[in-house]
mmCIF file of C-alpha atoms (C1' of nucleotides) in Angstrom:
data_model
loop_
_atom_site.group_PDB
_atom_site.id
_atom_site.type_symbol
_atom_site.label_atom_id
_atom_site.label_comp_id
_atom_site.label_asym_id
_atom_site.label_seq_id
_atom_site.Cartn_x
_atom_site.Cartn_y
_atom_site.Cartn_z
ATOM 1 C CA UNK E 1 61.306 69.556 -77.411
ATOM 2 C CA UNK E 2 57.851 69.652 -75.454
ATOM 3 C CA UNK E 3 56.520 66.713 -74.009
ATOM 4 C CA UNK E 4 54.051 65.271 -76.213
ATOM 5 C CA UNK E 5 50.568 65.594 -74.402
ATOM 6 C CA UNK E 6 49.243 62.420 -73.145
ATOM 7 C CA UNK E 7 46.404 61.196 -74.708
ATOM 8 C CA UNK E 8 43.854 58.768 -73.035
ATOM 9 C CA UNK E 9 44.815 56.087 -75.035
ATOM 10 C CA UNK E 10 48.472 56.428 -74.283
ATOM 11 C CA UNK E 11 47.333 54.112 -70.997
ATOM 12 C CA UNK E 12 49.272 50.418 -71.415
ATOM 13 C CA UNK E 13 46.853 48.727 -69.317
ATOM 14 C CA UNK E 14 44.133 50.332 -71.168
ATOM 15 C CA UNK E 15 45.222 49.254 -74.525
ATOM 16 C CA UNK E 16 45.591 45.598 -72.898
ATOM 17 C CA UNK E 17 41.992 45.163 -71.512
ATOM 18 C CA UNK E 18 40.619 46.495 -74.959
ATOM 19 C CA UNK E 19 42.918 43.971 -76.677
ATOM 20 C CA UNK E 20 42.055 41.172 -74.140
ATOM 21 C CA UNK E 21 38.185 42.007 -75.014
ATOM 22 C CA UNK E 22 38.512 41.443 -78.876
ATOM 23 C CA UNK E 23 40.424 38.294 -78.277
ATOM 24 C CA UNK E 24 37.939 37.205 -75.487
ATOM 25 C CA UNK E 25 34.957 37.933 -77.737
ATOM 26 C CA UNK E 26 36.623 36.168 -80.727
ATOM 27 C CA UNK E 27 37.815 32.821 -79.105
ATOM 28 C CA UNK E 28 34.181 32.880 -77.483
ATOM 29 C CA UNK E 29 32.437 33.354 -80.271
ATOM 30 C CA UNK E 30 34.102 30.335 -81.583
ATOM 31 C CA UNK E 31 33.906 28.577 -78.304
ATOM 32 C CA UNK E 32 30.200 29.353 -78.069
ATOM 33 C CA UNK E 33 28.505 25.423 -79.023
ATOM 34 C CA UNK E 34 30.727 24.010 -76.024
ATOM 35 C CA UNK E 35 29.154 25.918 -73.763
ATOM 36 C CA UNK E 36 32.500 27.612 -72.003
ATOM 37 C CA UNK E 37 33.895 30.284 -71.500
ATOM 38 C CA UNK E 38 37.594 31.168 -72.235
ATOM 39 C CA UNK E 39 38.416 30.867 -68.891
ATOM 40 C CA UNK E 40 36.840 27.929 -68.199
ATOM 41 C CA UNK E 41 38.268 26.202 -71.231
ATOM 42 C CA UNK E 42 41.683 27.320 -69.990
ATOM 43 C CA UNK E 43 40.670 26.060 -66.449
ATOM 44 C CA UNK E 44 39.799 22.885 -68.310
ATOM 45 C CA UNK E 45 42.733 21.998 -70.081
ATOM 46 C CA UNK E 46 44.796 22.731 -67.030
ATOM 47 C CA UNK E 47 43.024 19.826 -64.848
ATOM 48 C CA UNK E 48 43.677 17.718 -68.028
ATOM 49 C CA UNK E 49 47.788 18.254 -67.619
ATOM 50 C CA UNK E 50 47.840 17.850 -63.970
ATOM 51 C CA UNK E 51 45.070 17.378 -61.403
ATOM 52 C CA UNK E 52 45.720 19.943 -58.252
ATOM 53 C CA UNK E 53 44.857 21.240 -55.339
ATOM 54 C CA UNK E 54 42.890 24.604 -55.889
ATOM 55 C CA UNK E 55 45.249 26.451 -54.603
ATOM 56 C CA UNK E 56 48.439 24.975 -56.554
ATOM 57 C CA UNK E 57 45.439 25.711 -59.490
ATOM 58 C CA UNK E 58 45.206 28.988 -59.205
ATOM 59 C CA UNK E 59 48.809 29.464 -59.087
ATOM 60 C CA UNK E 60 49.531 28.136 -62.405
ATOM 61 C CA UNK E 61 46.659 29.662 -63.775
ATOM 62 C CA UNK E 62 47.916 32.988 -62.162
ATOM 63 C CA UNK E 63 44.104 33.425 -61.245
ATOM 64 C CA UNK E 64 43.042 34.953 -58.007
ATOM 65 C CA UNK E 65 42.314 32.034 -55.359
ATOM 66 C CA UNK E 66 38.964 33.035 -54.656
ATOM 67 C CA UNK E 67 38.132 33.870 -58.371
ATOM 68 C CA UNK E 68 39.001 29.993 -59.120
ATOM 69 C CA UNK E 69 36.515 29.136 -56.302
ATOM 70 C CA UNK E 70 34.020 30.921 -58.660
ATOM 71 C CA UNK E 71 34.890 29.730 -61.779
ATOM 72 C CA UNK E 72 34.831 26.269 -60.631
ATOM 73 C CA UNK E 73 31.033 26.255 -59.280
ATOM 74 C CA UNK E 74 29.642 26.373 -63.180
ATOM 75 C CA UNK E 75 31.891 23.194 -64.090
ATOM 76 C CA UNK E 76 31.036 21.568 -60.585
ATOM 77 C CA UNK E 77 26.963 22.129 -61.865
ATOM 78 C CA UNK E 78 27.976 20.789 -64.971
ATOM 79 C CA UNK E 79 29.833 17.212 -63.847
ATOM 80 C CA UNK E 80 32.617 18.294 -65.360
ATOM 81 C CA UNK E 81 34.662 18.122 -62.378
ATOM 82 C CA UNK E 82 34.680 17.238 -58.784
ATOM 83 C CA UNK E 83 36.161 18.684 -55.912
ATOM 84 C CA UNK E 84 37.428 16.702 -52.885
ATOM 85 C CA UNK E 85 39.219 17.097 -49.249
ATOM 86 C CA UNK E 86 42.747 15.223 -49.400
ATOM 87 C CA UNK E 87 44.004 13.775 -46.378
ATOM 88 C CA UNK E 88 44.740 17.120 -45.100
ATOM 89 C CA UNK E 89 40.879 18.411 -45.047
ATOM 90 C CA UNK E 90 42.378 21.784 -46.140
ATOM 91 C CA UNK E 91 43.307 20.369 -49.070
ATOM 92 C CA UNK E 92 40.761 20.247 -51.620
ATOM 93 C CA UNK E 93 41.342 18.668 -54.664
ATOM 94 C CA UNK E 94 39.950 19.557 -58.146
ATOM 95 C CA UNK E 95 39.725 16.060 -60.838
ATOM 96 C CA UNK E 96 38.230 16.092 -63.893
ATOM 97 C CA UNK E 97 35.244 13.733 -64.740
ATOM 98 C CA UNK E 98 34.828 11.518 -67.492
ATOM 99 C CA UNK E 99 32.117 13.837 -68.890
ATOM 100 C CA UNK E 100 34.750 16.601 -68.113
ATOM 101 C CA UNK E 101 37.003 15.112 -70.549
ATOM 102 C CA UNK E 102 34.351 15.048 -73.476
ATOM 103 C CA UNK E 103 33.396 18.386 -73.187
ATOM 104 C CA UNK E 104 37.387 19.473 -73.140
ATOM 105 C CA UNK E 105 38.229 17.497 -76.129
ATOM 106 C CA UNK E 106 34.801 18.942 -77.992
ATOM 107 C CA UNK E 107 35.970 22.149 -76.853
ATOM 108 C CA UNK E 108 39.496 21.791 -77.483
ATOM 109 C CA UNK E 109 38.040 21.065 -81.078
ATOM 110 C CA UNK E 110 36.164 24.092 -81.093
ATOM 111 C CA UNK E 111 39.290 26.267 -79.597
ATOM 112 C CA UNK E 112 41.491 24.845 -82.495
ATOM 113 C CA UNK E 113 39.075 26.477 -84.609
ATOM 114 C CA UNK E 114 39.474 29.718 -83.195
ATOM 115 C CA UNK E 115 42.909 29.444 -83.094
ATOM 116 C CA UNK E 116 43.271 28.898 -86.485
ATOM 117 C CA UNK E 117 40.699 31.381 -87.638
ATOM 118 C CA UNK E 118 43.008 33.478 -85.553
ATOM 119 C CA UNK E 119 45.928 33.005 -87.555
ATOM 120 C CA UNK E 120 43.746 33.360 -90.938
ATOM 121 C CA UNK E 121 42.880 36.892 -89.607
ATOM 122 C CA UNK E 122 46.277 38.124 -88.465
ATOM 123 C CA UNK E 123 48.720 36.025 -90.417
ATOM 124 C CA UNK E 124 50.026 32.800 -88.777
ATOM 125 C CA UNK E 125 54.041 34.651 -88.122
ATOM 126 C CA UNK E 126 52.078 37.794 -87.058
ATOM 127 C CA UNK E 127 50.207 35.287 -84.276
ATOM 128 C CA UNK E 128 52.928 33.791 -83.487
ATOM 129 C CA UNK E 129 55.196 37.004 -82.614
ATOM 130 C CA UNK E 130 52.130 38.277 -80.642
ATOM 131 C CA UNK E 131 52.283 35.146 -78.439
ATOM 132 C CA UNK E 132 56.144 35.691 -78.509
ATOM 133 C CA UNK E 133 55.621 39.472 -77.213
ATOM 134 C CA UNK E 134 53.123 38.557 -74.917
ATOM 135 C CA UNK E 135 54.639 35.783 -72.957
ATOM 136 C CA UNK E 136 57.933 38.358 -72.803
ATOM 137 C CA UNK E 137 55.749 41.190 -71.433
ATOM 138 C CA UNK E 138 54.584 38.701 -68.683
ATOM 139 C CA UNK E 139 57.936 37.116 -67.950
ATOM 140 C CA UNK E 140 59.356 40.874 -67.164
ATOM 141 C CA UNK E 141 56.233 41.989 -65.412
ATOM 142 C CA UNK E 142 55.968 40.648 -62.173
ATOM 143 C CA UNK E 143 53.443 39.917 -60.452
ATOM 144 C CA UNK E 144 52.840 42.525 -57.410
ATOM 145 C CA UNK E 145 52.972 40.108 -54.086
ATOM 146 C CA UNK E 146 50.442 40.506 -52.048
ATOM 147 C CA UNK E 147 51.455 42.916 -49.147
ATOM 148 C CA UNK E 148 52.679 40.605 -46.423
ATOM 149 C CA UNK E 149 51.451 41.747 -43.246
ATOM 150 C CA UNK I 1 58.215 17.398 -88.646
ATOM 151 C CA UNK I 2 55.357 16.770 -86.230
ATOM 152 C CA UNK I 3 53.158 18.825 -84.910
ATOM 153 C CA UNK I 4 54.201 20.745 -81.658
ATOM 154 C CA UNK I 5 51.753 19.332 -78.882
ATOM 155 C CA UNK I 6 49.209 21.718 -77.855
ATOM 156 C CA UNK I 7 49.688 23.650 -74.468
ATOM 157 C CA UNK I 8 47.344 25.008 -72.717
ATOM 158 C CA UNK I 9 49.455 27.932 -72.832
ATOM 159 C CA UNK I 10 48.902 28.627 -76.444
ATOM 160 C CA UNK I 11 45.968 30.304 -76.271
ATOM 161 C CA UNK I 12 46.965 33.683 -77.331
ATOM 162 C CA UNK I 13 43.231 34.585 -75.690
ATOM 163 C CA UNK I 14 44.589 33.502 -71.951
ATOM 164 C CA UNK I 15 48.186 34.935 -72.114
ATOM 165 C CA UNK I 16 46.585 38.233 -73.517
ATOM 166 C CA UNK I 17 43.855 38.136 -70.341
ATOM 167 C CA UNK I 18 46.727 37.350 -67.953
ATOM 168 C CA UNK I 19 48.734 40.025 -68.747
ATOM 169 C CA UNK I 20 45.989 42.220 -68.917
ATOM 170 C CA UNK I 21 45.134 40.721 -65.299
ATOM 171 C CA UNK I 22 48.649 42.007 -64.290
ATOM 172 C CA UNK I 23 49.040 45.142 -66.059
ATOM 173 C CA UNK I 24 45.701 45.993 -64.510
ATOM 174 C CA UNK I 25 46.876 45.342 -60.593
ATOM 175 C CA UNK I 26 49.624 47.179 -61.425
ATOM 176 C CA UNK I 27 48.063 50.033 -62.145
ATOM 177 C CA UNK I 28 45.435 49.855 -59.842
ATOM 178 C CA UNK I 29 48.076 49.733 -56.920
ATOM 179 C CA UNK I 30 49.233 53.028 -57.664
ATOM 180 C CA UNK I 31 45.695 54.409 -58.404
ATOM 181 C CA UNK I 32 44.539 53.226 -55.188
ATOM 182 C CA UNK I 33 44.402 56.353 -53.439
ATOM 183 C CA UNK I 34 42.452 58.395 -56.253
ATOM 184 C CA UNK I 35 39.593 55.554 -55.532
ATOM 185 C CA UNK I 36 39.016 55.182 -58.744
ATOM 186 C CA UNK I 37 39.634 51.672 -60.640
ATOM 187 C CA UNK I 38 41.511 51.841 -64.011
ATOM 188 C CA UNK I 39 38.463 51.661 -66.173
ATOM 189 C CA UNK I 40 36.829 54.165 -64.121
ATOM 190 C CA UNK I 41 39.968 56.839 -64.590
ATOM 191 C CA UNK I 42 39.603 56.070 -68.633
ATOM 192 C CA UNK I 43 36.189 57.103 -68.628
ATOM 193 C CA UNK I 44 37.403 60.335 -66.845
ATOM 194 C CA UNK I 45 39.865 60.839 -69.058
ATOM 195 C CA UNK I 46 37.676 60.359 -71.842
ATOM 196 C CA UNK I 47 35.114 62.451 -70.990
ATOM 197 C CA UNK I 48 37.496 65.061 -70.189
ATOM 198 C CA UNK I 49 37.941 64.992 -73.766
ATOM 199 C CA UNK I 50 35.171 65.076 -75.405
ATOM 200 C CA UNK I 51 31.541 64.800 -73.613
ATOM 201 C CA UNK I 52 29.417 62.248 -75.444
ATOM 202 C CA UNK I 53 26.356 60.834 -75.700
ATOM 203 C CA UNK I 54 26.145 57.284 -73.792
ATOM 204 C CA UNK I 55 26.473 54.962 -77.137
ATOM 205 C CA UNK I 56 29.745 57.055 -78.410
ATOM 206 C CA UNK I 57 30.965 56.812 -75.485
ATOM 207 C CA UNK I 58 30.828 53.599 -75.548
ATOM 208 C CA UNK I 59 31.983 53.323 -79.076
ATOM 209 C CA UNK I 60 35.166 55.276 -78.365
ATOM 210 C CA UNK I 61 36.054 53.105 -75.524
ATOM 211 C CA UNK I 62 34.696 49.846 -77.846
ATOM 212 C CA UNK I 63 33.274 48.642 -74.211
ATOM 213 C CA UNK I 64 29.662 47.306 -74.243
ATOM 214 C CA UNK I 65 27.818 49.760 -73.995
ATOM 215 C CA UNK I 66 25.602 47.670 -70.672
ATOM 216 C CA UNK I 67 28.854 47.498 -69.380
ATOM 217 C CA UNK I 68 29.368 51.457 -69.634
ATOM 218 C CA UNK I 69 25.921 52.106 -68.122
ATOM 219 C CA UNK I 70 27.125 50.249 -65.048
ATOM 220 C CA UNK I 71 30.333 51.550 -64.783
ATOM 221 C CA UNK I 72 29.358 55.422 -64.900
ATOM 222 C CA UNK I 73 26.659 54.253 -61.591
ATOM 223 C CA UNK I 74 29.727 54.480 -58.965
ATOM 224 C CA UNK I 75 31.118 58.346 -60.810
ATOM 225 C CA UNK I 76 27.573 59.125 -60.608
ATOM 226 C CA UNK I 77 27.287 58.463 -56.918
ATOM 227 C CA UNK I 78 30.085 60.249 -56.417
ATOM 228 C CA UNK I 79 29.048 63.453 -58.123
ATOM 229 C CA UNK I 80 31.697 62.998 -60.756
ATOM 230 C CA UNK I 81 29.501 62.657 -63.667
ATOM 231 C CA UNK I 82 26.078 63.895 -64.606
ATOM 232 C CA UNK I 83 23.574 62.379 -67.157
ATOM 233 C CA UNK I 84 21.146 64.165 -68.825
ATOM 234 C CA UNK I 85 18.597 63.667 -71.222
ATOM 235 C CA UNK I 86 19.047 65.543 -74.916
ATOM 236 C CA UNK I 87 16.455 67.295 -77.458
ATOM 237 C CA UNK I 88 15.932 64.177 -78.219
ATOM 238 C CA UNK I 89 14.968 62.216 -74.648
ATOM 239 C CA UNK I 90 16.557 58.642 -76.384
ATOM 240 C CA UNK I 91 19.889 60.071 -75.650
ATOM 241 C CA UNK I 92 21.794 60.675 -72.250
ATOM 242 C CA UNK I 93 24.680 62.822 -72.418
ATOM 243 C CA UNK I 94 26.606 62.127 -69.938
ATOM 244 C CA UNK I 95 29.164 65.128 -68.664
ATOM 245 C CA UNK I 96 31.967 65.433 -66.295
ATOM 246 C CA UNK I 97 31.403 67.629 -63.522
ATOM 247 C CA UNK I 98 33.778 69.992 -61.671
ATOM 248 C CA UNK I 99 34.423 67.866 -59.095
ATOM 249 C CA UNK I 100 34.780 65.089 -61.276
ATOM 250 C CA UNK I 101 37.589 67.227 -62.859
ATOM 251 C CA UNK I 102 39.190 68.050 -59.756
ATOM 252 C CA UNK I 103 39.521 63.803 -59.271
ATOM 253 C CA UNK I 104 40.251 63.361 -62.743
ATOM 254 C CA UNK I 105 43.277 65.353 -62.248
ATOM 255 C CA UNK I 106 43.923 63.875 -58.778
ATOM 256 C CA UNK I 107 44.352 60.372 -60.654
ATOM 257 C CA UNK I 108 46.142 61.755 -63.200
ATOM 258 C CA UNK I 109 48.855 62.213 -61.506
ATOM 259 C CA UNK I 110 48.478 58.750 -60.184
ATOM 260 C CA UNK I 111 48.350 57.064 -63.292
ATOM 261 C CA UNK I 112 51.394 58.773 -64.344
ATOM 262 C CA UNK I 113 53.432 57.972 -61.260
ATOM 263 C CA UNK I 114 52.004 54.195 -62.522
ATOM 264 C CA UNK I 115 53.126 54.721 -66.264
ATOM 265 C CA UNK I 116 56.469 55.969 -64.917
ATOM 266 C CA UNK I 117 56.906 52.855 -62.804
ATOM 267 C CA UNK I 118 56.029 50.666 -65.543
ATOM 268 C CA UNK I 119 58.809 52.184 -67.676
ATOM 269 C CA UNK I 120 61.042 51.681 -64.675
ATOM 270 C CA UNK I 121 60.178 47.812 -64.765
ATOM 271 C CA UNK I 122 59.979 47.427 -68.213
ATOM 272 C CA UNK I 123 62.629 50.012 -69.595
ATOM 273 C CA UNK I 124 60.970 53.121 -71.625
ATOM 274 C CA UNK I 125 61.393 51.600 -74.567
ATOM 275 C CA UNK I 126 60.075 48.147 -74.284
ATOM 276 C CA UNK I 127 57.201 50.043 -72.781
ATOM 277 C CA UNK I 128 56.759 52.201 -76.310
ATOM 278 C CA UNK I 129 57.109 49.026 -78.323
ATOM 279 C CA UNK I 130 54.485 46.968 -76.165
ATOM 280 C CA UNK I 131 52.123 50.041 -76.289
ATOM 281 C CA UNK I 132 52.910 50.054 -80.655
ATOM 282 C CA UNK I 133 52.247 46.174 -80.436
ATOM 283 C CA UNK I 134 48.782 46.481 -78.910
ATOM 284 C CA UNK I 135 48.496 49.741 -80.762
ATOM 285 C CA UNK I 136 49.039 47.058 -84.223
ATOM 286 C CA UNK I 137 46.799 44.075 -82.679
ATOM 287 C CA UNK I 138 44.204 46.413 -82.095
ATOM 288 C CA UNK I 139 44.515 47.550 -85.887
ATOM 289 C CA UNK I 140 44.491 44.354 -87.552
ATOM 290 C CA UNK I 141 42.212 42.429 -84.801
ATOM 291 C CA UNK I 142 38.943 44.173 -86.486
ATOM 292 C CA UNK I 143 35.836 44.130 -83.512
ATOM 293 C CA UNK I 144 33.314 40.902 -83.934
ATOM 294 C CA UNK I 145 30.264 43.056 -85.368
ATOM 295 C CA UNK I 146 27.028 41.822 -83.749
ATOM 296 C CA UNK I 147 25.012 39.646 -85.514
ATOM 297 C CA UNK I 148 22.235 41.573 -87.637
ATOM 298 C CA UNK I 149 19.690 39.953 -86.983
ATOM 299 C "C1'" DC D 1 -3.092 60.929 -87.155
ATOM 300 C "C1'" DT D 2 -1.843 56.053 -86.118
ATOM 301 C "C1'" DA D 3 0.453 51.757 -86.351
ATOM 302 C "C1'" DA D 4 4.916 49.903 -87.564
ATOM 303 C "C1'" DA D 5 9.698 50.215 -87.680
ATOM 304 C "C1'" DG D 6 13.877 52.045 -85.860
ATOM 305 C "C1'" DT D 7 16.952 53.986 -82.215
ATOM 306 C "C1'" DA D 8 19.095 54.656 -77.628
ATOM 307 C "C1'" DC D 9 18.955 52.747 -73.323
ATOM 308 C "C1'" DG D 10 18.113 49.931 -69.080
ATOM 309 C "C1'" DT D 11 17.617 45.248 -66.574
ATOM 310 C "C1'" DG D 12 18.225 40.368 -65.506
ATOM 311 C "C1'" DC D 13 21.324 36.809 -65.655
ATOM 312 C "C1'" DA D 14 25.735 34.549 -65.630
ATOM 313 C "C1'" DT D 15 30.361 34.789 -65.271
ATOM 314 C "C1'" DA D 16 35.272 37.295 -64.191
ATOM 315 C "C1'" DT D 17 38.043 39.817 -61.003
ATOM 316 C "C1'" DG D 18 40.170 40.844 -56.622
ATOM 317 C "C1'" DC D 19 40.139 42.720 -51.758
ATOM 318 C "C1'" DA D 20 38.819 42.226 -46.843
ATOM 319 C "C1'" DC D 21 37.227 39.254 -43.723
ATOM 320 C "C1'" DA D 22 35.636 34.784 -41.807
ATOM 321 C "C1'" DT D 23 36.139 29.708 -41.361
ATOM 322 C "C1'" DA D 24 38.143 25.068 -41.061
ATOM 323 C "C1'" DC D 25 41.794 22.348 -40.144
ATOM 324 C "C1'" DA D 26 46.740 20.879 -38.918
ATOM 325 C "C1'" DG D 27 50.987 21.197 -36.391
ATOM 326 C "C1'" DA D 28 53.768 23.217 -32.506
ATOM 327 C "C1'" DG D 29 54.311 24.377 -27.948
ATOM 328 C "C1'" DA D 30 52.869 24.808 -22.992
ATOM 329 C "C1'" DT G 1 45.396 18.018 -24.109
ATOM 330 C "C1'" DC G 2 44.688 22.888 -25.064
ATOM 331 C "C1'" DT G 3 45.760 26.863 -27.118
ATOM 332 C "C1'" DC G 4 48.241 29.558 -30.745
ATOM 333 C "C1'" DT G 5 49.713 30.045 -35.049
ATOM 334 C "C1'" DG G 6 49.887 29.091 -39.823
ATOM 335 C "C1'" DT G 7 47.695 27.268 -44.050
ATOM 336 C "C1'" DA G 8 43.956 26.439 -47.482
ATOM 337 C "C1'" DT G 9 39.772 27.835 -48.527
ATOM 338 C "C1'" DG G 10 35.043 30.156 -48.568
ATOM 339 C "C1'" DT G 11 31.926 34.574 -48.438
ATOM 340 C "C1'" DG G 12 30.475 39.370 -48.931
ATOM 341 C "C1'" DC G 13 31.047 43.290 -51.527
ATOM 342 C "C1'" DA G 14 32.053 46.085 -55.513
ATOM 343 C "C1'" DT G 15 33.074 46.393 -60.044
ATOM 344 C "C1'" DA G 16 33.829 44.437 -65.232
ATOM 345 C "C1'" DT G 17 31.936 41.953 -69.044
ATOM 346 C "C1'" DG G 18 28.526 40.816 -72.518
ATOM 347 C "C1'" DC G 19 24.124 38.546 -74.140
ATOM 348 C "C1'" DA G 20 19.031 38.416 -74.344
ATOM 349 C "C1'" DC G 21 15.247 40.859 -73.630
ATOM 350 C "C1'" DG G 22 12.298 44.755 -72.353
ATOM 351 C "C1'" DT G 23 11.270 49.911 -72.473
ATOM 352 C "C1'" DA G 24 10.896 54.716 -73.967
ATOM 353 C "C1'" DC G 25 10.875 57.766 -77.493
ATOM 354 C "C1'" DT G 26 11.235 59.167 -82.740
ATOM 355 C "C1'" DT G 27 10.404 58.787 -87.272
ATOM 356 C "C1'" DT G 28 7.956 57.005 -91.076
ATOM 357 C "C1'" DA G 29 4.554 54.645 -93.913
ATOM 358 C "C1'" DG G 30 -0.277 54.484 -94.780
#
DNA sequence: CTAAAGTACGTGCATATGCACATACAGAGA
DNA sequence: TCTCTGTATGTGCATATGCACGTACTTTAG
């Protein structure tokens, strides 16, 4: 039995990105009135749970730190949220405005939307499996520490 | 029954991107050496393949095809890939050259060493079922077609 | 043949992503 | 108190991503 050749598409992580660029495109497209981005939806929704330090942040988010930094600056511009020093000036603190709220509960409307239209396209069980498989892939993957020099 | 309370963590759009984020450091770790970034290696490989005009190529990877214009700039500057106008001077095909080959195969062997470590983490045949998951999203998830305007 | 329509591409802009390096601040020890 | 070390964060650089818009070249209608 020969090996079957390998194909280009037989790449995991490139099946993933192309996957992760239909859904992208699809929630956006959706999320488009709002005004965010995925991300920044997801960054959004976060602060609404539990107000953090950016660091804490960008561990739950599993984001790199200094992407967060980034993503941040566009909400900052917007009012949506405010950044602060803590006690510990090395601290800074990220806090949702009041304006911040609006525009997460508009977009949270906006996100059910997709969401649903989501399920419509794929089958509500065959969404919810896909979340299922997804959150199993990342619970066995690891993430890769950071070499610790 | 009541509604489940919405977590941020439903978005099927942010647990595909963060595994995607993961998958994609994974692989890039082991690629490291070959200096070439994942989507830079699938171009390769694709090329390898079949050399295409700029817009298939695109097509075939179902990237934007700004995005692809950008991401051949660092295999051009390494003399990996040449473009070249056709008959017709609207298209650019773009071809691999023999060097680009020669680091084609050098990552090649990279991204294997990567695929086989993935199986080690995951187990071979979660690995095959993942890849037949995204393989089935990718089917039913049809591309957002541009607006015609 | 010439203007209009169509096709393949590139550029500017705004994020998203992560590494290497630099900075700011706090606590521990001399 | 004055380093030294450790912690939290910011910046520079290089891609990745996609939309809006502009450009070059071809074909087609008149």
């Amino acid at each position: 039995m020969a090996k079957k050749p390998e194909s280009p598409l037989a790449c995991t992580g490139a099946r993933a990105r192309r996957l992760t660029r239909r859904l992208t495109s699809f929630y956006e497209a959706h999320l488009r009135d709002s005004g965010l981005r995925l991300t920044q939806y997801s960054l959004l929704m976060q602060l609404e749970a539990t107000p953090r330090m950016l660091g804490e942040l960008a561990a739950a988010l599993e984001m790199d730190r200094t992407t967060l930094t980034r993503s941040l600056k566009p909400l900052r511009d917007q009012g949506w949220v405010i950044e602060a020093a803590g006690e510990d000036a090395r601290f800074r603190g990220v806090v949702l405005t009041e304006e911040g709220r609006r525009a997460r509960l508009a977009a949270q409307r906006q996100w059910r939307t997709a969401q649903f239209a989501l399920e419509q396209e794929l089958g509500r069980d065959y969404v919810a499996r896909l979340n299922e498989q997804l959150e199993d892939a990342l619970l066995r993957l690891k993430p890769l520490l950071p070499e610790e020099n």
